[in-house]
PDB file of C-alpha atoms in Angstrom:
ATOM      1  CA  UNK Q  87       9.742  19.211 -15.858  1.00 44.00           C
ATOM      2  CA  UNK Q  88      10.880  15.889 -14.627  1.00 60.00           C
ATOM      3  CA  UNK Q  89       9.771  12.771 -16.679  1.00 88.00           C
ATOM      4  CA  UNK Q  90       7.579  10.442 -14.922  1.00 91.00           C
ATOM      5  CA  UNK Q  91       9.622   7.582 -15.689  1.00 91.00           C
ATOM      6  CA  UNK Q  92      12.644   9.546 -13.879  1.00 91.00           C
ATOM      7  CA  UNK Q  93      10.350   9.646 -10.881  1.00 90.00           C
ATOM      8  CA  UNK Q  94       9.760   6.038 -11.104  1.00 92.00           C
ATOM      9  CA  UNK Q  95      13.528   5.086 -11.499  1.00 89.00           C
ATOM     10  CA  UNK Q  96      14.143   7.531  -8.472  1.00 87.00           C
ATOM     11  CA  UNK Q  97      11.533   5.713  -6.141  1.00 87.00           C
ATOM     12  CA  UNK Q  98      13.100   2.306  -7.107  1.00 83.00           C
ATOM     13  CA  UNK Q  99      16.500   3.435  -6.497  1.00 81.00           C
ATOM     14  CA  UNK Q 100      16.220   4.872  -3.114  1.00 76.00           C
ATOM     15  CA  UNK Q 101      14.205   1.829  -2.217  1.00 70.00           C
ATOM     16  CA  UNK Q 102      17.439  -0.593  -1.987  1.00 63.00           C
ATOM     17  CA  UNK Q 103      18.244  -0.191   1.686  1.00 59.00           C
ATOM     18  CA  UNK Q 104      14.736   0.110   2.900  1.00 60.00           C
ATOM     19  CA  UNK Q 105      13.757  -3.048   1.086  1.00 57.00           C
ATOM     20  CA  UNK Q 106      16.724  -5.168   2.012  1.00 59.00           C
ATOM     21  CA  UNK Q 107      17.556  -4.305   5.481  1.00 63.00           C
ATOM     22  CA  UNK Q 108      15.279  -5.100   8.218  1.00 68.00           C
ATOM     23  CA  UNK Q 109      16.014  -2.319  10.834  1.00 76.00           C
ATOM     24  CA  UNK Q 110      15.315  -2.604  14.707  1.00 82.00           C
ATOM     25  CA  UNK Q 111      13.355   0.467  15.627  1.00 85.00           C
ATOM     26  CA  UNK Q 112      14.895   2.556  18.518  1.00 86.00           C
ATOM     27  CA  UNK Q 113      12.681   2.094  21.600  1.00 87.00           C
ATOM     28  CA  UNK Q 114      12.052   5.872  21.706  1.00 87.00           C
ATOM     29  CA  UNK Q 115      10.842   5.927  18.029  1.00 89.00           C
ATOM     30  CA  UNK Q 116       7.273   5.650  16.877  1.00 90.00           C
ATOM     31  CA  UNK Q 117       7.750   2.216  15.560  1.00 92.00           C
ATOM     32  CA  UNK Q 118       9.675   1.343  18.804  1.00 92.00           C
ATOM     33  CA  UNK Q 119       6.679   2.174  20.764  1.00 93.00           C
ATOM     34  CA  UNK Q 120       4.418  -0.156  18.695  1.00 94.00           C
ATOM     35  CA  UNK Q 121       6.981  -2.851  19.093  1.00 92.00           C
ATOM     36  CA  UNK Q 122       6.657  -2.627  22.937  1.00 94.00           C
ATOM     37  CA  UNK Q 123       3.062  -3.600  22.742  1.00 95.00           C
ATOM     38  CA  UNK Q 124       3.146  -6.839  20.733  1.00 95.00           C
ATOM     39  CA  UNK Q 125       5.416  -9.301  19.422  1.00 92.00           C
ATOM     40  CA  UNK Q 126       5.040  -8.307  15.618  1.00 92.00           C
ATOM     41  CA  UNK Q 127       6.387  -5.087  14.165  1.00 92.00           C
ATOM     42  CA  UNK Q 128       4.273  -2.295  12.418  1.00 94.00           C
ATOM     43  CA  UNK Q 129       7.557  -1.445  10.846  1.00 92.00           C
ATOM     44  CA  UNK Q 130       7.857  -4.668   8.952  1.00 92.00           C
ATOM     45  CA  UNK Q 131       4.173  -4.726   8.010  1.00 94.00           C
ATOM     46  CA  UNK Q 132       4.374  -1.049   6.707  1.00 93.00           C
ATOM     47  CA  UNK Q 133       7.629  -1.931   4.900  1.00 91.00           C
ATOM     48  CA  UNK Q 134       5.964  -4.955   3.128  1.00 92.00           C
ATOM     49  CA  UNK Q 135       3.180  -2.728   1.590  1.00 94.00           C
ATOM     50  CA  UNK Q 136       6.031  -0.179   0.634  1.00 92.00           C
ATOM     51  CA  UNK Q 137       8.077  -3.091  -1.086  1.00 91.00           C
ATOM     52  CA  UNK Q 138       4.862  -4.528  -2.925  1.00 93.00           C
ATOM     53  CA  UNK Q 139       4.105  -1.008  -3.861  1.00 95.00           C
ATOM     54  CA  UNK Q 140       7.674  -0.191  -5.374  1.00 94.00           C
ATOM     55  CA  UNK Q 141       7.877  -3.501  -7.071  1.00 93.00           C
ATOM     56  CA  UNK Q 142       4.372  -3.382  -8.776  1.00 95.00           C
ATOM     57  CA  UNK Q 143       5.074   0.304  -9.679  1.00 95.00           C
ATOM     58  CA  UNK Q 144       8.266  -0.798 -11.702  1.00 94.00           C
ATOM     59  CA  UNK Q 145       6.371  -3.596 -13.238  1.00 94.00           C
ATOM     60  CA  UNK Q 146       3.558  -1.312 -14.231  1.00 95.00           C
ATOM     61  CA  UNK Q 147       6.182   1.214 -15.609  1.00 95.00           C
ATOM     62  CA  UNK Q 148       7.856  -1.195 -17.781  1.00 94.00           C
ATOM     63  CA  UNK Q 149       4.431  -2.486 -18.981  1.00 94.00           C
ATOM     64  CA  UNK Q 150       3.357   0.845 -19.987  1.00 94.00           C
ATOM     65  CA  UNK Q 151       6.520   1.151 -22.298  1.00 92.00           C
ATOM     66  CA  UNK Q 152       5.796  -2.204 -24.004  1.00 90.00           C
ATOM     67  CA  UNK Q 153       3.498  -1.717 -27.192  1.00 84.00           C
ATOM     68  CA  UNK Q 154       1.141  -4.761 -26.669  1.00 79.00           C
ATOM     69  CA  UNK Q 155       0.451  -4.133 -23.080  1.00 82.00           C
ATOM     70  CA  UNK Q 156       0.464  -0.081 -23.210  1.00 84.00           C
ATOM     71  CA  UNK Q 157      -2.198  -0.370 -25.822  1.00 85.00           C
ATOM     72  CA  UNK Q 158      -4.688  -2.286 -23.944  1.00 88.00           C
ATOM     73  CA  UNK Q 159      -4.267  -0.422 -20.567  1.00 92.00           C
ATOM     74  CA  UNK Q 160      -2.722  -3.641 -18.736  1.00 92.00           C
ATOM     75  CA  UNK Q 161      -0.111  -1.467 -17.167  1.00 95.00           C
ATOM     76  CA  UNK Q 162      -2.997   0.033 -15.078  1.00 96.00           C
ATOM     77  CA  UNK Q 163      -4.114  -3.222 -13.706  1.00 94.00           C
ATOM     78  CA  UNK Q 164      -0.705  -3.943 -12.413  1.00 94.00           C
ATOM     79  CA  UNK Q 165      -0.539  -0.326 -11.120  1.00 96.00           C
ATOM     80  CA  UNK Q 166      -3.712  -0.915  -9.214  1.00 96.00           C
ATOM     81  CA  UNK Q 167      -1.785  -3.390  -6.869  1.00 95.00           C
ATOM     82  CA  UNK Q 168       0.874  -0.451  -6.084  1.00 97.00           C
ATOM     83  CA  UNK Q 169      -1.835   2.050  -5.521  1.00 97.00           C
ATOM     84  CA  UNK Q 170      -3.623  -0.201  -2.858  1.00 97.00           C
ATOM     85  CA  UNK Q 171      -0.441  -1.262  -0.995  1.00 97.00           C
ATOM     86  CA  UNK Q 172       0.723   2.219  -0.721  1.00 97.00           C
ATOM     87  CA  UNK Q 173      -2.621   3.362   0.317  1.00 97.00           C
ATOM     88  CA  UNK Q 174      -2.600   0.712   3.252  1.00 97.00           C
ATOM     89  CA  UNK Q 175       0.805   1.425   4.573  1.00 96.00           C
ATOM     90  CA  UNK Q 176      -0.324   5.485   4.506  1.00 96.00           C
ATOM     91  CA  UNK Q 177      -3.621   4.383   6.373  1.00 96.00           C
ATOM     92  CA  UNK Q 178      -1.766   2.511   9.109  1.00 96.00           C
ATOM     93  CA  UNK Q 179       0.451   5.428   9.722  1.00 93.00           C
ATOM     94  CA  UNK Q 180      -2.413   7.937   9.988  1.00 91.00           C
ATOM     95  CA  UNK Q 181      -2.800   7.508  13.498  1.00 89.00           C
ATOM     96  CA  UNK Q 182      -0.189   8.989  16.167  1.00 86.00           C
ATOM     97  CA  UNK Q 183      -1.366   6.485  18.811  1.00 91.00           C
ATOM     98  CA  UNK Q 184       0.789   3.285  19.174  1.00 94.00           C
ATOM     99  CA  UNK Q 185      -2.131   1.005  20.158  1.00 96.00           C
ATOM    100  CA  UNK Q 186      -4.352   2.272  17.024  1.00 96.00           C
ATOM    101  CA  UNK Q 187      -1.241   1.818  14.664  1.00 95.00           C
ATOM    102  CA  UNK Q 188      -0.737  -1.771  15.970  1.00 97.00           C
ATOM    103  CA  UNK Q 189      -4.405  -2.250  15.369  1.00 97.00           C
ATOM    104  CA  UNK Q 190      -4.392  -1.098  11.952  1.00 97.00           C
ATOM    105  CA  UNK Q 191      -1.529  -2.826  10.984  1.00 97.00           C
ATOM    106  CA  UNK Q 192      -2.924  -6.118  12.557  1.00 97.00           C
ATOM    107  CA  UNK Q 193      -6.056  -5.487  10.599  1.00 97.00           C
ATOM    108  CA  UNK Q 194      -4.362  -5.206   7.404  1.00 97.00           C
ATOM    109  CA  UNK Q 195      -2.433  -8.362   7.773  1.00 96.00           C
ATOM    110  CA  UNK Q 196      -5.030 -10.271   9.086  1.00 96.00           C
ATOM    111  CA  UNK Q 197      -7.283  -9.456   6.145  1.00 95.00           C
ATOM    112  CA  UNK Q 198      -4.436 -10.509   3.653  1.00 94.00           C
ATOM    113  CA  UNK Q 199      -4.022 -13.839   5.426  1.00 95.00           C
ATOM    114  CA  UNK Q 200      -7.857 -14.523   5.555  1.00 94.00           C
ATOM    115  CA  UNK Q 201      -8.132 -13.679   1.734  1.00 93.00           C
ATOM    116  CA  UNK Q 202      -5.288 -16.057   0.924  1.00 93.00           C
ATOM    117  CA  UNK Q 203      -6.691 -18.793   2.949  1.00 93.00           C
ATOM    118  CA  UNK Q 204      -9.990 -18.569   1.251  1.00 92.00           C
ATOM    119  CA  UNK Q 205      -8.215 -18.519  -2.059  1.00 92.00           C
ATOM    120  CA  UNK Q 206      -6.312 -21.631  -1.108  1.00 92.00           C
ATOM    121  CA  UNK Q 207      -9.297 -23.161   0.334  1.00 88.00           C
ATOM    122  CA  UNK Q 208     -11.135 -22.758  -2.860  1.00 89.00           C
ATOM    123  CA  UNK Q 209      -8.326 -24.111  -4.942  1.00 88.00           C
ATOM    124  CA  UNK Q 210      -8.009 -27.289  -2.829  1.00 84.00           C
ATOM    125  CA  UNK Q 211     -11.648 -28.181  -3.471  1.00 83.00           C
ATOM    126  CA  UNK Q 212     -10.880 -28.098  -7.247  1.00 78.00           C
ATOM    127  CA  UNK Q 213      -7.715 -29.926  -7.012  1.00 71.00           C
ATOM    128  CA  UNK Q 214      -6.263 -33.159  -5.753  1.00 72.00           C
ATOM    129  CA  UNK Q 215      -3.036 -31.454  -4.704  1.00 78.00           C
ATOM    130  CA  UNK Q 216      -2.824 -31.276  -0.843  1.00 82.00           C
ATOM    131  CA  UNK Q 217      -0.408 -28.587  -1.069  1.00 85.00           C
ATOM    132  CA  UNK Q 218      -3.236 -25.920  -1.214  1.00 88.00           C
ATOM    133  CA  UNK Q 219      -4.783 -27.111   1.806  1.00 89.00           C
ATOM    134  CA  UNK Q 220      -1.342 -27.083   3.694  1.00 92.00           C
ATOM    135  CA  UNK Q 221      -0.847 -23.422   2.489  1.00 93.00           C
ATOM    136  CA  UNK Q 222      -4.420 -22.473   3.668  1.00 91.00           C
ATOM    137  CA  UNK Q 223      -3.627 -23.972   7.055  1.00 93.00           C
ATOM    138  CA  UNK Q 224      -0.309 -21.930   7.350  1.00 95.00           C
ATOM    139  CA  UNK Q 225      -1.947 -18.772   6.386  1.00 93.00           C
ATOM    140  CA  UNK Q 226      -4.815 -19.257   9.105  1.00 94.00           C
ATOM    141  CA  UNK Q 227      -2.187 -20.127  11.583  1.00 95.00           C
ATOM    142  CA  UNK Q 228      -0.394 -16.805  10.930  1.00 94.00           C
ATOM    143  CA  UNK Q 229      -3.696 -14.993  11.315  1.00 95.00           C
ATOM    144  CA  UNK Q 230      -4.335 -16.645  14.627  1.00 95.00           C
ATOM    145  CA  UNK Q 231      -0.920 -15.681  15.816  1.00 95.00           C
ATOM    146  CA  UNK Q 232      -1.470 -12.039  15.420  1.00 95.00           C
ATOM    147  CA  UNK Q 233      -5.056 -12.298  16.878  1.00 95.00           C
ATOM    148  CA  UNK Q 234      -3.524 -13.848  19.825  1.00 95.00           C
ATOM    149  CA  UNK Q 235      -0.892 -11.218  20.051  1.00 95.00           C
ATOM    150  CA  UNK Q 236      -3.377  -8.518  20.071  1.00 96.00           C
ATOM    151  CA  UNK Q 237      -5.458 -10.474  22.887  1.00 96.00           C
ATOM    152  CA  UNK Q 238      -2.496 -10.509  25.226  1.00 95.00           C
ATOM    153  CA  UNK Q 239      -1.972  -6.721  24.824  1.00 95.00           C
ATOM    154  CA  UNK Q 240      -5.667  -5.916  25.194  1.00 96.00           C
ATOM    155  CA  UNK Q 241      -6.139  -4.474  21.659  1.00 97.00           C
ATOM    156  CA  UNK Q 242      -8.807  -5.167  19.030  1.00 96.00           C
ATOM    157  CA  UNK Q 243      -7.929  -5.198  15.120  1.00 96.00           C
ATOM    158  CA  UNK Q 244      -9.071  -2.401  13.103  1.00 96.00           C
ATOM    159  CA  UNK Q 245     -10.727  -3.531   9.819  1.00 94.00           C
ATOM    160  CA  UNK Q 246      -9.176  -1.564   6.911  1.00 95.00           C
ATOM    161  CA  UNK Q 247     -11.890   0.986   5.318  1.00 95.00           C
ATOM    162  CA  UNK Q 248     -12.959   0.082   1.840  1.00 95.00           C
ATOM    163  CA  UNK Q 249     -10.591   0.065  -1.058  1.00 95.00           C
ATOM    164  CA  UNK Q 250     -12.279   3.094  -2.429  1.00 96.00           C
ATOM    165  CA  UNK Q 251     -11.839   4.850   0.864  1.00 96.00           C
ATOM    166  CA  UNK Q 252      -8.316   4.098   1.021  1.00 96.00           C
ATOM    167  CA  UNK Q 253      -7.733   5.291  -2.260  1.00 97.00           C
ATOM    168  CA  UNK Q 254      -9.250   8.633  -1.538  1.00 96.00           C
ATOM    169  CA  UNK Q 255      -7.208   8.848   1.797  1.00 95.00           C
ATOM    170  CA  UNK Q 256      -4.129   8.234  -0.233  1.00 96.00           C
ATOM    171  CA  UNK Q 257      -4.987  11.235  -2.516  1.00 95.00           C
ATOM    172  CA  UNK Q 258      -5.884  13.572   0.155  1.00 94.00           C
ATOM    173  CA  UNK Q 259      -2.725  12.867   1.869  1.00 93.00           C
ATOM    174  CA  UNK Q 260      -0.677  13.445  -1.378  1.00 94.00           C
ATOM    175  CA  UNK Q 261      -2.562  16.612  -2.067  1.00 93.00           C
ATOM    176  CA  UNK Q 262      -1.586  17.907   1.535  1.00 91.00           C
ATOM    177  CA  UNK Q 263       1.974  17.172   1.209  1.00 90.00           C
ATOM    178  CA  UNK Q 264       2.504  18.378  -2.364  1.00 87.00           C
ATOM    179  CA  UNK Q 265      -0.124  21.092  -2.455  1.00 85.00           C
ATOM    180  CA  UNK Q 266      -2.145  19.549  -5.093  1.00 75.00           C
ATOM    181  CA  UNK Q 267      -5.427  21.236  -4.665  1.00 79.00           C
ATOM    182  CA  UNK Q 268      -7.363  18.033  -5.213  1.00 85.00           C
ATOM    183  CA  UNK Q 269      -5.643  16.823  -8.343  1.00 92.00           C
ATOM    184  CA  UNK Q 270      -3.848  13.883  -6.696  1.00 94.00           C
ATOM    185  CA  UNK Q 271      -7.202  12.602  -5.092  1.00 95.00           C
ATOM    186  CA  UNK Q 272      -8.652  13.011  -8.785  1.00 95.00           C
ATOM    187  CA  UNK Q 273      -5.961  11.151 -10.512  1.00 96.00           C
ATOM    188  CA  UNK Q 274      -5.930   8.404  -7.792  1.00 96.00           C
ATOM    189  CA  UNK Q 275      -9.919   7.976  -8.229  1.00 96.00           C
ATOM    190  CA  UNK Q 276      -9.299   7.975 -12.112  1.00 95.00           C
ATOM    191  CA  UNK Q 277      -6.481   5.095 -11.605  1.00 96.00           C
ATOM    192  CA  UNK Q 278      -8.737   3.171  -9.460  1.00 96.00           C
ATOM    193  CA  UNK Q 279     -11.713   3.441 -11.674  1.00 94.00           C
ATOM    194  CA  UNK Q 280      -9.976   2.717 -14.943  1.00 94.00           C
ATOM    195  CA  UNK Q 281      -8.012  -0.348 -13.433  1.00 94.00           C
ATOM    196  CA  UNK Q 282     -11.162  -1.695 -11.900  1.00 93.00           C
ATOM    197  CA  UNK Q 283     -13.012  -1.697 -15.179  1.00 93.00           C
ATOM    198  CA  UNK Q 284      -9.912  -3.056 -17.231  1.00 92.00           C
ATOM    199  CA  UNK Q 285      -9.474  -5.976 -14.873  1.00 91.00           C
ATOM    200  CA  UNK Q 286     -12.752  -7.005 -15.664  1.00 90.00           C
ATOM    201  CA  UNK Q 287     -11.940  -7.544 -19.304  1.00 89.00           C
ATOM    202  CA  UNK Q 288     -13.335  -4.110 -20.625  1.00 90.00           C
ATOM    203  CA  UNK Q 289     -11.495  -2.893 -23.651  1.00 88.00           C
ATOM    204  CA  UNK Q 290     -12.234   0.771 -23.876  1.00 91.00           C
ATOM    205  CA  UNK Q 291      -8.707   1.948 -23.058  1.00 90.00           C
ATOM    206  CA  UNK Q 292      -7.592   0.720 -26.629  1.00 86.00           C
ATOM    207  CA  UNK Q 293     -10.040   3.444 -28.240  1.00 89.00           C
ATOM    208  CA  UNK Q 294      -8.324   6.348 -26.290  1.00 89.00           C
ATOM    209  CA  UNK Q 295      -5.850   7.168 -28.768  1.00 86.00           C
ATOM    210  CA  UNK Q 296      -2.072   7.704 -27.829  1.00 86.00           C
ATOM    211  CA  UNK Q 297      -2.239  11.334 -26.478  1.00 89.00           C
ATOM    212  CA  UNK Q 298      -5.073  10.660 -23.941  1.00 91.00           C
ATOM    213  CA  UNK Q 299      -3.641   7.248 -23.141  1.00 91.00           C
ATOM    214  CA  UNK Q 300      -0.283   8.788 -22.306  1.00 92.00           C
ATOM    215  CA  UNK Q 301      -1.949  11.629 -20.059  1.00 93.00           C
ATOM    216  CA  UNK Q 302      -3.883   8.820 -17.880  1.00 94.00           C
ATOM    217  CA  UNK Q 303      -0.798   6.581 -17.934  1.00 95.00           C
ATOM    218  CA  UNK Q 304       1.654   9.504 -16.720  1.00 95.00           C
ATOM    219  CA  UNK Q 305      -0.716  10.852 -14.014  1.00 95.00           C
ATOM    220  CA  UNK Q 306      -1.400   7.508 -12.745  1.00 96.00           C
ATOM    221  CA  UNK Q 307       2.313   6.620 -12.502  1.00 96.00           C
ATOM    222  CA  UNK Q 308       2.879  10.087 -10.912  1.00 95.00           C
ATOM    223  CA  UNK Q 309       0.369   9.773  -8.056  1.00 96.00           C
ATOM    224  CA  UNK Q 310       1.504   6.303  -7.069  1.00 97.00           C
ATOM    225  CA  UNK Q 311       5.217   7.767  -6.980  1.00 95.00           C
ATOM    226  CA  UNK Q 312       4.073  10.570  -4.869  1.00 94.00           C
ATOM    227  CA  UNK Q 313       2.173   8.294  -2.498  1.00 95.00           C
ATOM    228  CA  UNK Q 314       5.289   6.012  -2.224  1.00 94.00           C
ATOM    229  CA  UNK Q 315       7.552   8.930  -1.491  1.00 91.00           C
ATOM    230  CA  UNK Q 316       5.075  10.238   1.355  1.00 92.00           C
ATOM    231  CA  UNK Q 317       5.089   6.887   2.713  1.00 92.00           C
ATOM    232  CA  UNK Q 318       8.715   6.328   2.584  1.00 89.00           C
ATOM    233  CA  UNK Q 319       9.295   9.855   4.283  1.00 87.00           C
ATOM    234  CA  UNK Q 320       6.640   8.988   7.255  1.00 88.00           C
ATOM    235  CA  UNK Q 321       8.440   5.594   7.550  1.00 87.00           C
ATOM    236  CA  UNK Q 322      11.775   7.183   8.104  1.00 82.00           C
ATOM    237  CA  UNK Q 323      10.166   9.588  10.587  1.00 83.00           C
ATOM    238  CA  UNK Q 324       8.779   6.591  12.415  1.00 83.00           C
ATOM    239  CA  UNK Q 325      12.249   5.003  12.587  1.00 80.00           C
ATOM    240  CA  UNK Q 326      14.066   7.838  13.591  1.00 78.00           C
ATOM    241  CA  UNK Q 327      11.882  10.087  15.835  1.00 74.00           C
ATOM    242  CA  UNK Q 328       9.160  10.022  18.483  1.00 63.00           C
ATOM    243  CA  UNK Q 329       7.523  13.187  17.136  1.00 58.00           C
ATOM    244  CA  UNK Q 330       4.159  13.115  15.055  1.00 57.00           C
ATOM    245  CA  UNK Q 331       4.018  12.565  11.449  1.00 56.00           C
ATOM    246  CA  UNK Q 332       4.316  16.065  10.041  1.00 53.00           C
ATOM    247  CA  UNK Q 333       1.803  15.454   7.265  1.00 48.00           C
ATOM    248  CA  UNK Q 334      -0.870  13.472   9.408  1.00 50.00           C
ATOM    249  CA  UNK Q 335      -2.545  16.235  11.638  1.00 44.00           C
ATOM    250  CA  UNK Q 336      -5.403  14.526  13.779  1.00 38.00           C
ATOM    251  CA  UNK Q 337      -8.407  16.131  12.027  1.00 32.00           C
ATOM    252  CA  UNK Q 338      -7.257  14.463   8.848  1.00 33.00           C
ATOM    253  CA  UNK Q 339      -6.322  11.000  10.119  1.00 35.00           C
ATOM    254  CA  UNK Q 340      -9.010   9.038   8.894  1.00 36.00           C
ATOM    255  CA  UNK Q 341     -10.577   8.641   5.285  1.00 35.00           C
ATOM    256  CA  UNK Q 342     -14.353   9.646   4.906  1.00 31.00           C
ATOM    257  CA  UNK Q 343     -16.888   7.252   6.024  1.00 32.00           C
TER     258      UNK Q 343
END
């Protein structure tokens, strides 16, 4: 049986080209069809979600092997970011229609820029440094630019589902691909619940004992690896072909309401 840290290393190693090279999607590809509609590329948006997921997966794996952070479960808080980034990328690619993919990708980025702007505005109110306000302005400008692109194309942004729905969606898709019979969905929800608790300063993880803590850690790392692998496979399909993503049938495109 493959060690979970071997999977983490494998995911990180296959990422090198995908992370460092910005590829122009062929016009006939799925990502190429998206690019014909607006001035931004869904490929780049998905690629950024994948990049963030891989980076935080590696950080979480390293933390899980460090004595101090592994005892407290801090690595699961870091892994939470990888889980959500991957889930957002998979949600974007869950539609076969170019207009909807563009609308979903825009919705993800616009929400990201809005939250960043709000954080910088709050910081500017508590500090004298004008840099916070300038950053807030740039983030709002970036959000408006995407909004204007959508308006020119006659497309309305689609707001991402709740984070819990995104996590369920990821678990279901991984189960569909790997034949997990619900285990991946369960593992994703355990990671989501545990990391939510720990991010609020709760300390129960330290009471689990090493055997149970290792099971939670290994299964959490594994489900994120699986999600990233699926996102990578779908991204390659979107770059090279114009066919439907093979693991995303229409009847399973959306997370539950």
